[in-house]
Coordinates of C-alpha atoms in Angstrom, one line a residue:
M1 CA 1.2 24.3 -122.2
K2 CA 4.8 23.7 -122.7
K3 CA 6.2 21.1 -125.0
D4 CA 7.5 18.9 -122.1
E5 CA 4.1 19.0 -120.4
I6 CA 2.3 17.9 -123.5
I7 CA 4.7 15.0 -124.0
E8 CA 4.2 13.9 -120.4
L9 CA 0.4 14.0 -120.8
L10 CA 0.5 11.9 -123.9
K11 CA 2.8 9.4 -122.2
E12 CA 0.3 9.0 -119.4
Q13 CA -2.6 8.6 -121.8
L14 CA -0.6 6.0 -123.8
K15 CA 0.2 4.1 -120.6
V16 CA -3.5 4.1 -119.6
A17 CA -4.4 2.8 -123.1
N18 CA -1.8 0.1 -122.9
D19 CA -3.0 -1.0 -119.5
T20 CA -6.6 -1.1 -120.9
V21 CA -5.5 -3.1 -123.9
S22 CA -3.5 -5.5 -121.7
S23 CA -6.6 -6.0 -119.4
L24 CA -8.9 -6.6 -122.4
T25 CA -6.4 -9.1 -123.9
T26 CA -6.3 -11.0 -120.6
Q27 CA -10.1 -11.1 -120.6
V28 CA -10.2 -12.3 -124.2
N29 CA -7.6 -15.1 -123.4
E30 CA -9.7 -16.2 -120.4
L31 CA -12.8 -16.3 -122.6
I32 CA -11.0 -18.4 -125.2
E33 CA -9.9 -20.8 -122.5
R34 CA -13.4 -21.1 -121.2
I35 CA -14.8 -21.7 -124.7
K36 CA -12.2 -24.4 -125.3
S37 CA -13.1 -26.0 -122.0
L38 CA -16.8 -26.0 -122.9
E39 CA -16.1 -27.5 -126.4
E40 CA -14.2 -30.3 -124.7
L41 CA -17.0 -30.9 -122.3
L42 CA -19.5 -31.0 -125.1
V43 CA -17.4 -33.5 -127.1
Q44 CA -17.0 -35.7 -124.1
K45 CA -20.8 -35.5 -123.4
G46 CA -21.6 -36.4 -127.0
I47 CA -19.2 -39.4 -126.8
A48 CA -20.9 -40.5 -123.5
I49 CA -24.3 -40.1 -125.1
D50 CA -23.3 -42.2 -128.1
K51 CA -21.8 -44.8 -125.9
A52 CA -24.9 -45.0 -123.8
N53 CA -27.1 -45.3 -126.9
R54 CA -25.0 -48.2 -128.2
Q55 CA -25.1 -49.9 -124.8
N56 CA -28.9 -49.5 -124.7
K57 CA -29.3 -50.8 -128.2
A58 CA -27.0 -53.8 -127.4
L59 CA -28.9 -54.4 -124.2
G60 CA -32.2 -54.4 -126.0
K61 CA -30.9 -57.0 -128.5
L62 CA -29.6 -59.1 -125.7
V63 CA -32.8 -58.9 -123.8
S64 CA -34.9 -59.8 -126.9
G65 CA -32.5 -62.6 -127.8
K66 CA -31.1 -60.9 -130.9
K67 CA -27.5 -60.8 -131.9
S68 CA -25.7 -57.7 -132.9
E69 CA -24.4 -57.2 -136.4
R70 CA -20.8 -57.5 -135.0
Q71 CA -21.6 -61.0 -134.0
E72 CA -22.5 -61.9 -137.5
K73 CA -19.7 -63.8 -139.2
N74 CA -19.0 -63.2 -142.8
P75 CA -18.3 -66.6 -144.4
Q76 CA -16.5 -65.0 -147.3
A77 CA -14.0 -63.2 -145.0
S78 CA -12.6 -66.5 -143.7
M79 CA -11.9 -67.8 -147.2
T80 CA -8.6 -67.3 -148.9
Q81 CA -8.4 -66.0 -152.5
E82 CA -7.5 -69.5 -153.7
E83 CA -10.5 -71.0 -152.0
F84 CA -12.8 -68.3 -153.3
D85 CA -11.5 -68.8 -156.9
K86 CA -12.0 -72.6 -156.6
K87 CA -15.5 -72.2 -155.4
K88 CA -16.3 -69.8 -158.2
T89 CA -14.9 -72.2 -160.8
E90 CA -17.0 -75.1 -159.4
Q91 CA -20.2 -73.0 -159.5
A92 CA -19.5 -72.1 -163.1
E93 CA -18.9 -75.8 -164.1
K94 CA -22.1 -76.8 -162.4
R95 CA -24.0 -74.2 -164.4
K96 CA -22.3 -75.3 -167.6
A97 CA -23.2 -79.0 -166.9
R98 CA -26.8 -78.2 -166.1
K99 CA -27.5 -76.6 -169.5
N100 CA -31.3 -76.4 -169.9
N101 CA -32.1 -79.3 -167.6
G102 CA -33.3 -81.3 -170.6
A103 CA -36.3 -78.9 -171.0
R104 CA -38.2 -79.0 -174.3
R105 CA -39.0 -75.8 -176.2
D106 CA -42.6 -74.6 -175.9
M107 CA -44.1 -75.3 -179.4
H108 CA -47.2 -73.0 -179.0
Y109 CA -49.6 -75.4 -180.7
E110 CA -52.5 -73.0 -180.0
M111 CA -51.1 -70.3 -182.4
K112 CA -52.1 -69.8 -186.0
E113 CA -49.3 -71.1 -188.3
V114 CA -47.9 -69.6 -191.5
H115 CA -45.9 -72.1 -193.6
V116 CA -43.2 -70.8 -195.9
T117 CA -41.1 -72.9 -198.2
I118 CA -37.5 -71.8 -198.7
D119 CA -35.4 -72.9 -201.7
P120 CA -31.7 -72.2 -202.2
V121 CA -30.8 -68.8 -203.7
M122 CA -29.8 -69.7 -207.3
D123 CA -30.8 -69.6 -210.9
A124 CA -34.4 -70.9 -211.3
E125 CA -33.7 -72.9 -214.4
F126 CA -30.8 -74.6 -212.8
L127 CA -32.9 -75.4 -209.7
K128 CA -35.4 -77.2 -211.9
T129 CA -32.7 -79.7 -212.9
L130 CA -32.0 -80.6 -209.3
R131 CA -33.9 -83.2 -207.2
L132 CA -35.0 -82.7 -203.6
F133 CA -32.6 -84.3 -201.2
G134 CA -34.4 -83.4 -197.9
T135 CA -36.3 -80.8 -195.9
R136 CA -35.5 -79.3 -192.5
T137 CA -38.0 -77.5 -190.3
C138 CA -37.2 -74.2 -188.5
I139 CA -39.6 -72.1 -186.4
R140 CA -39.4 -68.4 -185.8
Y141 CA -41.8 -66.4 -183.7
S142 CA -42.7 -62.8 -184.7
M143 CA -44.9 -60.1 -183.2
E144 CA -47.0 -57.6 -185.0
P145 CA -47.6 -54.2 -183.3
I146 CA -51.1 -53.4 -182.1
K147 CA -53.4 -53.1 -185.1
F148 CA -56.2 -50.5 -185.6
I149 CA -58.8 -51.1 -188.2
K150 CA -61.1 -48.4 -189.5
T151 CA -64.3 -50.0 -190.8
V152 CA -66.6 -47.8 -193.0
Y153 CA -70.1 -49.2 -193.2
H154 CA -72.2 -48.3 -196.3
I155 CA -75.7 -49.0 -195.0
N156 CA -78.2 -49.6 -197.8
T157 CA -81.9 -49.2 -197.4
Y158 CA -84.4 -51.0 -199.6
T159 CA -88.1 -50.5 -200.3
D160 CA -90.9 -52.2 -202.1
G161 CA -92.6 -48.9 -202.5
S162 CA -94.5 -48.9 -199.2
I163 CA -92.1 -50.3 -196.6
M164 CA -88.4 -49.4 -195.9
Y165 CA -85.9 -52.1 -195.2
P166 CA -82.8 -50.4 -193.7
G167 CA -79.5 -52.3 -193.0
K168 CA -78.1 -52.4 -189.5
T169 CA -74.6 -52.1 -188.3
P170 CA -73.3 -54.6 -185.6
P171 CA -74.4 -53.7 -182.1
A172 CA -72.3 -50.9 -180.6
L173 CA -71.2 -50.7 -177.0
L174 CA -72.1 -47.0 -176.6
L175 CA -74.8 -45.0 -178.3
N176 CA -73.5 -42.6 -181.0
S177 CA -70.0 -43.8 -180.4
S178 CA -67.5 -44.6 -183.2
Y179 CA -65.6 -47.1 -180.9
S180 CA -66.4 -50.8 -181.0
P181 CA -66.7 -53.1 -178.0
S182 CA -63.3 -54.5 -178.9
F183 CA -61.7 -51.1 -178.7
A184 CA -63.2 -50.3 -175.3
A185 CA -62.2 -53.8 -174.0
G186 CA -58.6 -53.3 -175.1
L187 CA -58.5 -49.9 -173.4
L188 CA -59.9 -51.3 -170.2
Q189 CA -57.5 -54.2 -170.3
M190 CA -54.5 -52.0 -170.6
R191 CA -55.8 -49.7 -167.9
Y192 CA -56.8 -52.2 -165.2
I193 CA -55.3 -55.6 -166.1
Y194 CA -51.9 -54.3 -167.2
S195 CA -52.0 -51.2 -164.9
M196 CA -51.0 -48.7 -167.6
P197 CA -51.8 -45.0 -166.9
V198 CA -54.1 -43.3 -169.5
E199 CA -51.2 -41.1 -170.6
R200 CA -49.1 -44.2 -171.5
I201 CA -51.9 -45.9 -173.3
I202 CA -52.4 -42.8 -175.4
K203 CA -48.7 -42.7 -176.3
Y204 CA -48.7 -46.4 -177.1
F205 CA -51.7 -45.9 -179.4
A206 CA -50.0 -42.9 -181.1
D207 CA -46.8 -44.8 -181.6
N208 CA -48.8 -47.4 -183.5
G209 CA -50.7 -44.9 -185.7
F210 CA -53.8 -44.0 -183.8
T211 CA -54.3 -40.6 -182.2
L212 CA -56.6 -40.7 -179.1
R213 CA -57.3 -37.6 -176.9
K214 CA -57.0 -38.1 -173.2
A215 CA -60.5 -36.7 -172.6
T216 CA -61.9 -39.2 -175.0
A217 CA -60.1 -42.1 -173.4
N218 CA -61.3 -41.1 -169.9
K219 CA -64.9 -40.6 -171.1
L220 CA -64.8 -44.0 -172.9
I221 CA -63.5 -45.7 -169.7
A222 CA -66.2 -44.0 -167.6
R223 CA -69.1 -44.8 -170.0
S224 CA -67.9 -48.4 -170.3
A225 CA -68.1 -48.6 -166.5
D226 CA -71.8 -47.7 -166.8
V227 CA -72.3 -50.6 -169.2
L228 CA -70.5 -53.0 -166.9
E229 CA -72.5 -52.0 -163.9
N230 CA -74.9 -54.9 -164.4
F231 CA -72.0 -57.3 -164.5
Y232 CA -70.7 -55.8 -161.3
K233 CA -74.0 -56.2 -159.5
A234 CA -74.2 -59.8 -160.7
I235 CA -70.6 -60.5 -159.4
C236 CA -71.5 -59.0 -156.0
Q237 CA -74.6 -61.1 -155.7
V238 CA -72.8 -64.4 -156.7
V239 CA -69.8 -63.7 -154.4
L240 CA -71.9 -62.9 -151.4
Q241 CA -73.9 -66.1 -152.0
Q242 CA -70.8 -68.2 -151.3
D243 CA -70.4 -69.6 -147.8
Y244 CA -66.6 -68.8 -147.9
V245 CA -65.2 -65.5 -148.9
S246 CA -62.0 -63.5 -148.2
A247 CA -61.7 -59.7 -147.6
D248 CA -59.0 -57.2 -147.7
E249 CA -58.4 -53.4 -148.2
T250 CA -55.7 -51.3 -149.8
Y251 CA -55.2 -47.6 -150.5
H252 CA -54.1 -45.6 -153.5
K253 CA -53.5 -42.0 -154.4
V254 CA -56.8 -40.7 -155.8
L255 CA -57.0 -37.5 -157.8
L256 CA -59.4 -34.8 -156.7
T257 CA -61.1 -31.9 -158.5
K258 CA -60.0 -28.6 -157.0
T259 CA -62.7 -26.1 -156.3
K260 CA -60.6 -23.7 -154.2
P261 CA -56.9 -22.7 -154.4
T262 CA -56.3 -24.3 -151.0
D263 CA -57.8 -27.7 -152.0
K264 CA -55.4 -30.6 -152.3
G265 CA -55.0 -32.2 -155.6
S266 CA -55.1 -35.8 -154.3
K267 CA -55.8 -37.9 -151.3
K268 CA -55.4 -41.4 -150.0
G269 CA -58.4 -43.4 -151.0
Y270 CA -59.2 -46.9 -149.8
F271 CA -60.5 -49.8 -151.9
W272 CA -62.2 -52.7 -150.2
A273 CA -62.1 -56.1 -151.9
V274 CA -64.2 -59.2 -151.4
S275 CA -63.5 -62.4 -153.3
A276 CA -64.9 -65.9 -153.7
P277 CA -61.7 -68.0 -154.1
K278 CA -63.5 -71.1 -155.3
L279 CA -65.1 -69.2 -158.2
G280 CA -62.2 -66.9 -158.9
L281 CA -64.5 -63.8 -158.6
V282 CA -63.8 -60.6 -156.8
F283 CA -65.5 -57.2 -156.5
F284 CA -64.2 -53.9 -155.2
V285 CA -66.0 -51.3 -153.1
Y286 CA -65.0 -47.6 -153.2
E287 CA -67.0 -45.2 -151.1
D288 CA -65.3 -41.8 -151.6
G289 CA -62.0 -43.4 -150.4
S290 CA -63.4 -44.0 -146.9
R291 CA -61.7 -46.6 -144.6
S292 CA -64.6 -46.4 -142.2
E293 CA -65.7 -49.7 -140.8
Q294 CA -69.2 -49.0 -141.9
V295 CA -68.2 -49.5 -145.5
I296 CA -67.3 -53.2 -145.1
L297 CA -69.9 -53.8 -142.4
N298 CA -72.6 -52.7 -144.8
V299 CA -71.3 -55.2 -147.4
F300 CA -71.6 -58.1 -144.9
S301 CA -74.8 -56.9 -143.2
D302 CA -76.8 -59.9 -144.5
Y303 CA -74.0 -62.3 -145.1
K304 CA -74.0 -65.9 -143.8
G305 CA -70.8 -67.9 -143.9
T306 CA -67.1 -67.8 -143.3
I307 CA -64.9 -64.7 -143.9
Q308 CA -61.1 -64.8 -144.0
S309 CA -59.2 -61.6 -143.2
D310 CA -56.5 -60.0 -141.2
A311 CA -57.1 -58.6 -137.8
Y312 CA -58.1 -55.1 -138.8
A313 CA -60.7 -53.8 -136.4
P314 CA -63.8 -53.8 -138.8
Y315 CA -63.2 -57.4 -139.6
R316 CA -62.8 -58.3 -135.9
K317 CA -66.2 -56.7 -135.3
L318 CA -67.7 -59.4 -137.5
E319 CA -66.9 -61.8 -134.6
S320 CA -69.3 -60.0 -132.3
D321 CA -72.9 -61.1 -131.4
A322 CA -74.3 -58.7 -133.9
Y323 CA -73.1 -61.1 -136.7
L324 CA -74.0 -64.5 -135.3
D325 CA -74.2 -66.0 -138.8
I326 CA -70.6 -65.1 -139.6
M327 CA -67.4 -67.0 -138.6
R328 CA -64.2 -65.0 -139.2
I329 CA -61.0 -67.0 -139.7
A330 CA -57.5 -65.7 -139.5
C331 CA -54.7 -65.3 -142.1
L332 CA -51.6 -67.3 -141.1
Q333 CA -49.4 -65.2 -143.3
H334 CA -50.3 -62.0 -141.4
V335 CA -49.4 -63.8 -138.2
K336 CA -46.2 -65.3 -139.6
R337 CA -45.1 -62.0 -141.2
D338 CA -44.7 -60.3 -137.8
F339 CA -42.3 -63.0 -136.5
V340 CA -40.3 -63.0 -139.8
D341 CA -39.8 -59.2 -139.3
C342 CA -38.1 -60.0 -135.9
G343 CA -35.1 -61.3 -137.9
K344 CA -33.5 -64.7 -138.2
E345 CA -31.3 -63.9 -135.2
D346 CA -34.4 -64.1 -132.9
K347 CA -34.6 -67.8 -132.0
D348 CA -38.0 -67.4 -130.3
A349 CA -39.5 -65.8 -133.4
Q350 CA -38.0 -68.4 -135.7
E351 CA -39.4 -71.2 -133.5
V352 CA -42.9 -69.7 -134.0
V353 CA -42.3 -69.4 -137.7
D354 CA -41.3 -73.1 -137.8
I355 CA -44.5 -74.0 -136.0
L356 CA -46.6 -72.0 -138.4
N357 CA -44.8 -73.6 -141.4
R358 CA -45.8 -77.0 -140.0
F359 CA -49.4 -76.2 -140.9
Y360 CA -48.4 -75.6 -144.5
R361 CA -46.3 -78.7 -144.7
E362 CA -49.1 -80.9 -143.5
D363 CA -51.9 -79.2 -145.4
K364 CA -50.3 -79.4 -148.8
K365 CA -49.9 -83.2 -148.5
H366 CA -53.5 -83.5 -149.8
K367 CA -55.5 -81.3 -152.2
V368 CA -59.3 -81.3 -152.5
G369 CA -60.3 -82.6 -156.0
V370 CA -57.1 -84.6 -156.6
N371 CA -57.2 -88.4 -156.6
G372 CA -60.8 -88.3 -155.3
W373 CA -59.9 -86.3 -152.2
T374 CA -63.0 -84.6 -150.9
V375 CA -63.7 -81.6 -148.6
E376 CA -64.9 -84.1 -146.0
D377 CA -61.6 -86.0 -146.3
H378 CA -59.6 -82.8 -145.9
L379 CA -61.6 -81.7 -142.9
A380 CA -61.0 -85.0 -141.1
Y381 CA -57.3 -84.8 -142.0
R382 CA -57.0 -81.3 -140.7
Q383 CA -58.7 -82.2 -137.4
S384 CA -56.1 -85.0 -137.1
Y385 CA -53.0 -83.0 -137.5
A386 CA -54.0 -79.5 -136.4
P387 CA -54.6 -79.9 -132.6
D388 CA -51.0 -80.8 -131.8
I389 CA -49.6 -77.9 -133.8
L390 CA -52.1 -75.5 -132.3
Q391 CA -51.2 -76.6 -128.8
D392 CA -47.5 -76.2 -129.6
L393 CA -48.2 -72.7 -131.0
L394 CA -50.2 -71.6 -127.9
E395 CA -47.6 -72.9 -125.5
K396 CA -44.8 -71.1 -127.3
L397 CA -46.7 -67.8 -127.4
E398 CA -47.6 -68.0 -123.7
E399 CA -44.1 -68.9 -122.8
I400 CA -42.7 -65.8 -124.7
S401 CA -45.4 -63.4 -123.4
S402 CA -44.8 -64.5 -119.7
R403 CA -41.1 -63.6 -119.9
K404 CA -40.2 -60.7 -117.6
D405 CA -37.4 -59.6 -119.9
L406 CA -39.7 -59.1 -122.9
L407 CA -39.7 -55.4 -123.8
P408 CA -43.4 -54.4 -124.2
K409 CA -42.9 -52.4 -127.4
S410 CA -40.4 -54.7 -129.0
T411 CA -41.1 -56.3 -132.4
L412 CA -41.4 -59.7 -130.8
A413 CA -43.8 -58.5 -128.1
Q414 CA -46.1 -57.0 -130.7
A415 CA -45.9 -60.1 -132.9
V416 CA -46.9 -62.3 -129.9
G417 CA -49.7 -60.0 -128.9
Y418 CA -51.1 -60.1 -132.5
A419 CA -50.9 -63.9 -132.6
L420 CA -52.6 -64.4 -129.2
N421 CA -55.4 -62.1 -130.2
E422 CA -55.9 -64.1 -133.4
Y423 CA -55.5 -67.5 -131.8
N424 CA -59.2 -68.4 -131.8
A425 CA -59.5 -67.3 -135.4
I426 CA -56.5 -69.5 -136.3
C427 CA -58.2 -72.5 -134.7
D428 CA -61.4 -71.7 -136.7
I429 CA -59.5 -72.2 -139.9
F430 CA -59.4 -76.0 -139.2
K431 CA -63.2 -76.2 -138.6
R432 CA -63.6 -76.5 -142.4
G433 CA -61.9 -78.5 -145.1
D434 CA -62.3 -76.1 -148.0
T435 CA -60.6 -72.9 -146.7
A436 CA -57.2 -71.6 -147.4
L437 CA -54.6 -71.1 -144.6
D438 CA -54.0 -67.5 -145.6
N439 CA -55.4 -64.5 -147.5
N440 CA -52.8 -64.6 -150.2
Y441 CA -55.3 -65.1 -153.0
I442 CA -57.0 -61.7 -152.5
E443 CA -53.7 -59.9 -151.7
R444 CA -52.4 -60.9 -155.1
I445 CA -55.5 -59.4 -156.6
Q446 CA -54.9 -56.2 -154.7
R447 CA -51.6 -55.9 -156.5
Y448 CA -53.6 -54.6 -159.5
I449 CA -54.5 -51.6 -157.5
S450 CA -51.0 -51.2 -156.0
L451 CA -49.4 -51.3 -159.5
S452 CA -51.5 -48.5 -160.8
F453 CA -49.9 -45.0 -160.8
T454 CA -52.8 -42.7 -160.7
F455 CA -56.6 -43.2 -160.6
A456 CA -59.4 -40.7 -160.8
P457 CA -62.7 -42.4 -160.0
G458 CA -65.0 -39.5 -160.4
N459 CA -68.7 -40.0 -159.8
K460 CA -69.0 -43.0 -162.1
F461 CA -66.6 -45.2 -160.1
K462 CA -68.3 -45.7 -156.8
R463 CA -67.6 -49.4 -157.2
I464 CA -65.3 -51.4 -159.4
G465 CA -66.0 -55.0 -160.4

């Protein structure tokens, strides 16, 4: 081919390539425009969804009677800096004027006293030439760290030639153990009364000069439980003999022994508690951490009397014909708690809370055992004030539940449903003069379980008394 022909051929190929590039560029630009358009649509759709969600949320609050956070007025925002500083100064002056409210210092007369005489620091011979002018008294409280005592008994044995007369050491808590009952009692107190994990107890002991292995501590706790088993059985018997008890359950993380690599190291274990508030006694039931209703139903299988509890299904079952000798009464705090959770903005919920508070205001005006006030007096008093409050409570609950604008799954609807289901059990509270209005007594006891960090019951801890 000639030179001119080659040039023409290359020009044609270059033109085709340029046309192709131009076409592809146009397509790319079109795709970019489409992508931008889709992005704008997605943004607009997201804005619309957010707006719809806000509207639905606001509508739900309006329907349930709640105010939005934007409707909340901040009282501090309306104050000027000068007013704020003035208010702060007034509060400081009030605190300064209040001092200690005239309170007296606690003198701790129950403590052992050590008396020390302090003379001026000077030459002893010169001090003898002076006469005593006066004496002031000053008190200081000090604390000694935990003290460990190692007692070595040298046991002598005597004989008259035919009979041996050996000496005996004080009774030991455990056979062939070097630890005294006071040591085991201190260990159990730290573990279960003060909710200290075994690891922390061991460190505390070590910091105060006594080395205790973890395995030894755990074994000592477990063996002490065997010794206390008879106390536990006695407590169970006495509590269940009372005609008024309270019941509750709580859960805790329980350690497990791994037998397979796939086994879990822990599980949620449930502890059931039954207490006799009048006696201040309580016992716990642990059946492999089960929350099955059969655990607590077995406890009350032969019980006769009044049981106070929340509305958990196993307790509600005690109201059936299978337990004719049992009357279950409600816990007003469980009923009240659901309405408190609705928030202060919910006027209907707050009205129910106010009605429930009326029970407490009336009931605390008298106390059994004070100024000759008897259980019979308190029963008569309850039957005089309770009917009107109970009627107001029922009317308010029925009024709220009949509203067509009440959302079925709202917090208020659930609170009303719970209260209506418990209404008969609430009324039963006032059939006696010696019952509490709530289950707070046993719930405070359950805090001992909640405050513990880890707990490994093992086979020895089927029950805890």
